[in-house]
Coordinates of C-alpha atoms in Angstrom, one line a residue:
X161 CA -10.4 15.7 -1.3
X162 CA -13.8 15.0 -0.4
X163 CA -14.0 14.8 3.0
X164 CA -17.2 15.7 3.8
X165 CA -18.3 17.0 7.5
X166 CA -15.9 15.7 9.3
X167 CA -14.5 19.2 10.9
X168 CA -15.2 19.8 14.3
X169 CA -13.8 20.2 18.1
X170 CA -14.0 17.3 20.4
X171 CA -13.7 18.1 23.7
X172 CA -12.2 15.2 26.5
X173 CA -11.7 17.3 29.8
X174 CA -9.0 17.6 30.1
X175 CA -8.4 17.0 26.8
X176 CA -8.3 18.8 23.7
X177 CA -8.5 17.6 19.8
X178 CA -8.5 19.4 17.4
X179 CA -10.0 17.0 14.0
X180 CA -9.6 18.6 10.4
X181 CA -9.1 17.1 7.6
X182 CA -6.5 18.1 4.8
X183 CA -9.0 19.4 2.2
X184 CA -5.3 19.6 -0.1
X185 CA -4.8 15.5 0.5
X186 CA -4.8 13.7 -2.8
X187 CA -8.4 11.3 -1.8
X188 CA -7.4 8.1 -1.0
X189 CA -10.9 6.9 0.9
X190 CA -11.2 3.8 -1.8
X191 CA -7.8 3.5 -3.8
X192 CA -5.3 1.1 -3.3
X193 CA -1.8 2.1 -2.7
X194 CA 1.5 0.4 -2.1
X195 CA 2.9 0.0 0.7
X196 CA 6.7 0.8 1.7
X197 CA 9.0 1.0 5.3
X198 CA 10.2 -1.6 7.3
X199 CA 9.0 -3.7 9.9
X200 CA 8.4 -0.8 13.1
X201 CA 10.3 -1.2 16.0
X202 CA 11.8 1.0 18.8
X203 CA 14.7 1.7 16.7
X204 CA 12.4 2.9 14.1
X205 CA 10.7 5.0 16.5
X206 CA 10.4 8.5 15.1
X207 CA 8.3 11.6 16.2
X208 CA 6.3 11.7 12.9
X209 CA 5.7 8.2 13.9
X210 CA 3.4 7.9 17.2
X211 CA 2.8 4.8 18.9
X212 CA -0.9 5.0 18.4
X213 CA -2.1 3.8 15.3
X214 CA -4.5 1.4 13.9
X215 CA -3.1 -1.8 13.1
X216 CA -4.8 -4.1 11.1
X217 CA -4.4 -6.8 8.3
X218 CA -3.0 -5.4 4.7
X219 CA -5.6 -6.0 2.0
X220 CA -3.1 -7.9 -0.5
X221 CA -0.3 -9.6 -1.1
X222 CA 2.6 -8.1 -3.8
X223 CA 4.5 -9.7 -6.1
X224 CA 6.3 -7.8 -8.5
X225 CA 6.9 -10.0 -11.5
X226 CA 8.6 -9.3 -14.6
X227 CA 8.3 -10.2 -18.0
X228 CA 11.1 -9.9 -20.6
X229 CA 12.2 -10.9 -23.9
X230 CA 15.7 -11.3 -26.3
X231 CA 13.8 -12.0 -29.7
X232 CA 16.6 -10.3 -32.3
X233 CA 13.7 -8.9 -34.1
X234 CA 12.1 -5.7 -32.1
X235 CA 8.6 -6.2 -34.0
X236 CA 8.2 -9.9 -33.2
X237 CA 10.2 -9.2 -29.2
X238 CA 7.1 -6.6 -28.2
X239 CA 4.8 -8.7 -29.8
X240 CA 5.9 -11.7 -27.9
X241 CA 5.2 -9.9 -24.8
X242 CA 2.7 -7.9 -24.9
X243 CA 1.2 -11.5 -25.9
X244 CA 2.4 -13.0 -23.0
X245 CA 0.9 -9.9 -20.8
X246 CA -2.2 -10.5 -22.6
X247 CA -2.5 -13.8 -21.6
X248 CA -1.2 -13.7 -17.7
X249 CA -4.1 -11.1 -17.4
X250 CA -6.6 -13.6 -18.4
X251 CA -5.5 -15.8 -16.7
X252 CA -5.2 -14.5 -13.3
X253 CA -8.8 -14.7 -12.6
X254 CA -9.4 -18.4 -12.6
X255 CA -5.9 -18.2 -10.9
X256 CA -7.0 -16.5 -8.0
X257 CA -5.0 -13.1 -8.2
X258 CA -5.1 -10.1 -9.7
X259 CA -2.3 -8.3 -11.7
X260 CA -2.1 -4.5 -11.7
X261 CA 0.6 -1.3 -12.3
X262 CA 1.6 1.7 -10.2
X263 CA 4.0 2.7 -8.0
X264 CA 2.3 3.8 -5.4
X265 CA -1.4 4.1 -6.7
X266 CA -2.4 0.2 -7.8
X267 CA -4.8 0.8 -11.4
X268 CA -5.8 -3.3 -12.0
X269 CA -4.8 -4.2 -15.4
X270 CA -7.7 -5.8 -17.8
X271 CA -7.5 -6.2 -21.3
X272 CA -9.0 -2.6 -22.4
X273 CA -6.0 -1.0 -20.4
X274 CA -3.3 -3.6 -20.9
X275 CA -1.0 -1.6 -23.8
X276 CA -1.3 1.8 -21.1
X277 CA 2.4 -1.0 -19.5
X278 CA 5.3 1.0 -20.8
X279 CA 8.2 -1.3 -22.2
X280 CA 11.3 -0.8 -21.0
X281 CA 15.2 -1.8 -21.9
X282 CA 16.8 -4.3 -20.4
X283 CA 20.1 -5.2 -19.6
X284 CA 21.1 -6.7 -22.6
X285 CA 20.8 -5.0 -26.3
X286 CA 18.1 -6.9 -27.9
X287 CA 16.0 -7.5 -24.5
X288 CA 13.1 -6.0 -23.0
X289 CA 11.3 -6.0 -20.1
X290 CA 7.8 -4.8 -18.5
X291 CA 7.1 -4.8 -15.0
X292 CA 3.9 -5.7 -13.0
X293 CA 2.3 -6.7 -10.1
X294 CA 0.6 -9.8 -8.8
X295 CA -1.5 -9.6 -6.0
X296 CA -3.2 -12.2 -3.7
X297 CA -6.1 -11.1 -1.0
X298 CA -5.4 -11.5 2.7
X299 CA -7.6 -12.2 5.5
X300 CA -10.2 -15.0 5.8
X301 CA -9.0 -17.9 5.5
X302 CA -5.6 -16.9 3.6
X303 CA -2.4 -16.5 5.2
X304 CA 1.0 -14.6 3.9
X305 CA 2.2 -17.8 3.6
X306 CA -0.5 -19.7 1.3
X307 CA -1.3 -15.9 -0.9
X308 CA 2.7 -16.5 -1.6
X309 CA 2.2 -19.9 -2.9
X310 CA -1.3 -18.6 -5.0
X311 CA 1.5 -16.1 -6.7
X312 CA 4.1 -18.5 -7.2
X313 CA 1.8 -21.2 -9.0
X314 CA 0.5 -18.5 -11.3
X315 CA 3.4 -17.5 -12.2
X316 CA 4.4 -21.0 -13.1
X317 CA 1.1 -21.7 -15.3
X318 CA 2.0 -18.2 -17.7
X319 CA 3.5 -20.0 -20.7
X320 CA 5.7 -18.6 -22.4
X321 CA 5.7 -17.0 -25.6
X322 CA 8.2 -17.1 -28.1
X323 CA 11.3 -16.2 -26.0
X324 CA 9.3 -13.9 -23.4
X325 CA 9.2 -15.6 -20.0
X326 CA 7.8 -14.3 -16.3
X327 CA 10.0 -14.3 -13.3
X328 CA 9.8 -12.6 -9.9
X329 CA 11.1 -9.0 -9.4
X330 CA 12.4 -8.3 -5.9
X331 CA 10.7 -8.8 -2.7
X332 CA 6.9 -8.7 -1.8
X333 CA 5.0 -6.1 -0.8
X334 CA 1.6 -5.2 0.8
X335 CA -0.9 -3.1 -0.2
X336 CA -4.1 -1.3 1.3
X337 CA -8.2 -0.4 0.1
X338 CA -9.0 3.6 0.9
X339 CA -6.4 4.4 4.0
X340 CA -8.3 7.5 4.3
X341 CA -11.3 6.3 5.2
X342 CA -10.1 4.7 8.3
X343 CA -9.0 8.2 10.0
X344 CA -12.2 8.4 12.1
X345 CA -11.0 4.8 14.4
X346 CA -7.3 6.8 14.5
X347 CA -8.8 10.0 15.7
X348 CA -10.8 7.7 17.8
X349 CA -7.5 5.6 19.1
X350 CA -5.7 9.4 19.7
X351 CA -8.5 11.0 21.3
X352 CA -9.0 7.6 24.1
X353 CA -5.5 8.0 24.3
X354 CA -4.7 11.4 25.1
X355 CA -7.8 11.5 27.6
X356 CA -6.1 8.5 28.9
X357 CA -2.9 10.4 29.6
X358 CA -4.6 13.6 30.7
X359 CA -6.1 11.8 33.9
X360 CA -2.4 10.3 34.7
X361 CA -0.8 14.0 34.7
X362 CA -3.2 14.8 37.5
X363 CA -5.7 17.8 37.7
X364 CA -3.0 20.6 37.7
X365 CA -2.2 19.2 33.9
X366 CA -4.1 19.5 30.4
X367 CA -3.2 17.4 27.3
X368 CA -2.5 19.0 23.8
X369 CA -2.9 17.3 20.4
X370 CA -1.5 18.8 17.1
X371 CA -1.6 17.5 13.5
X372 CA -4.6 16.0 13.3
X373 CA -5.1 17.9 10.0
X374 CA -2.0 16.0 8.5
X375 CA -3.5 13.0 6.1
X376 CA -3.3 10.0 7.8
X377 CA 0.2 7.4 6.4
X378 CA 1.5 4.0 6.8
X379 CA 3.6 1.7 7.1
X380 CA 4.2 -1.8 7.4
X381 CA 4.2 -3.4 11.3
X382 CA 4.5 -7.3 10.9
X383 CA 4.5 -9.5 8.0
X384 CA 0.9 -9.5 6.4
X385 CA 0.2 -6.4 8.8
X386 CA 0.0 -2.3 8.0
X387 CA 0.3 0.6 11.2
X388 CA -2.3 3.0 10.0
X389 CA -1.6 6.4 12.0
X390 CA -1.8 10.5 12.0
X391 CA 1.6 11.5 13.0
X392 CA 0.1 14.0 15.8
X393 CA 2.2 15.5 19.0
X394 CA 0.5 15.7 22.1
X395 CA 2.1 17.4 25.0
X396 CA 1.9 17.9 28.7
X397 CA 0.9 21.5 29.7
X398 CA -0.1 23.5 32.1
X399 CA -3.5 23.8 33.4
X400 CA -5.0 27.6 33.0

């Protein structure tokens, strides 16, 4: 991971924070990732999901879709599925959406890489499918409801090819671009909260923060919103 010179000690008396970026973590400064996890509330709280983090709007609403075909002849069936997928990729830009694939890190689908998406067996002997993701940008003037409607219009606009057809596949989720790029902002919030905690404890105590070398993590925190956080641990200790 290319982390740059972000390795230093920040002293906030009586709070000391050691800010170290893990050199072995996967570089997610620019990659787009799928946000998994349920809405955060007190019932979901754990010692690995601290209250202090960075809440922000997700970058995209992401809807899985399936293109399936059941033409009896395998060669013709696969040709129809592939043709419909390629047509969807061509139509995406005009519809204001993007197509992608991936379970964790997302890769934009283009005419040049569309063949990289593998066909799978469907629920019948003479049926196959391909599953991809349709993305609509969030933020600015586009709400989650508007993004959902935009994706639905796009799905309806893609014409069938032979016996191939396209449908939604499961629930929509969110994605965020470059979660690691928010590390300095998250660390600053932790520092501010820890300093405030240290002041509230009085002169006889200090606050120690551990775990800031951990990679940035994420979870959904509301409709269209994500929480980016570092699973740090805060401990109250007597001042030496």
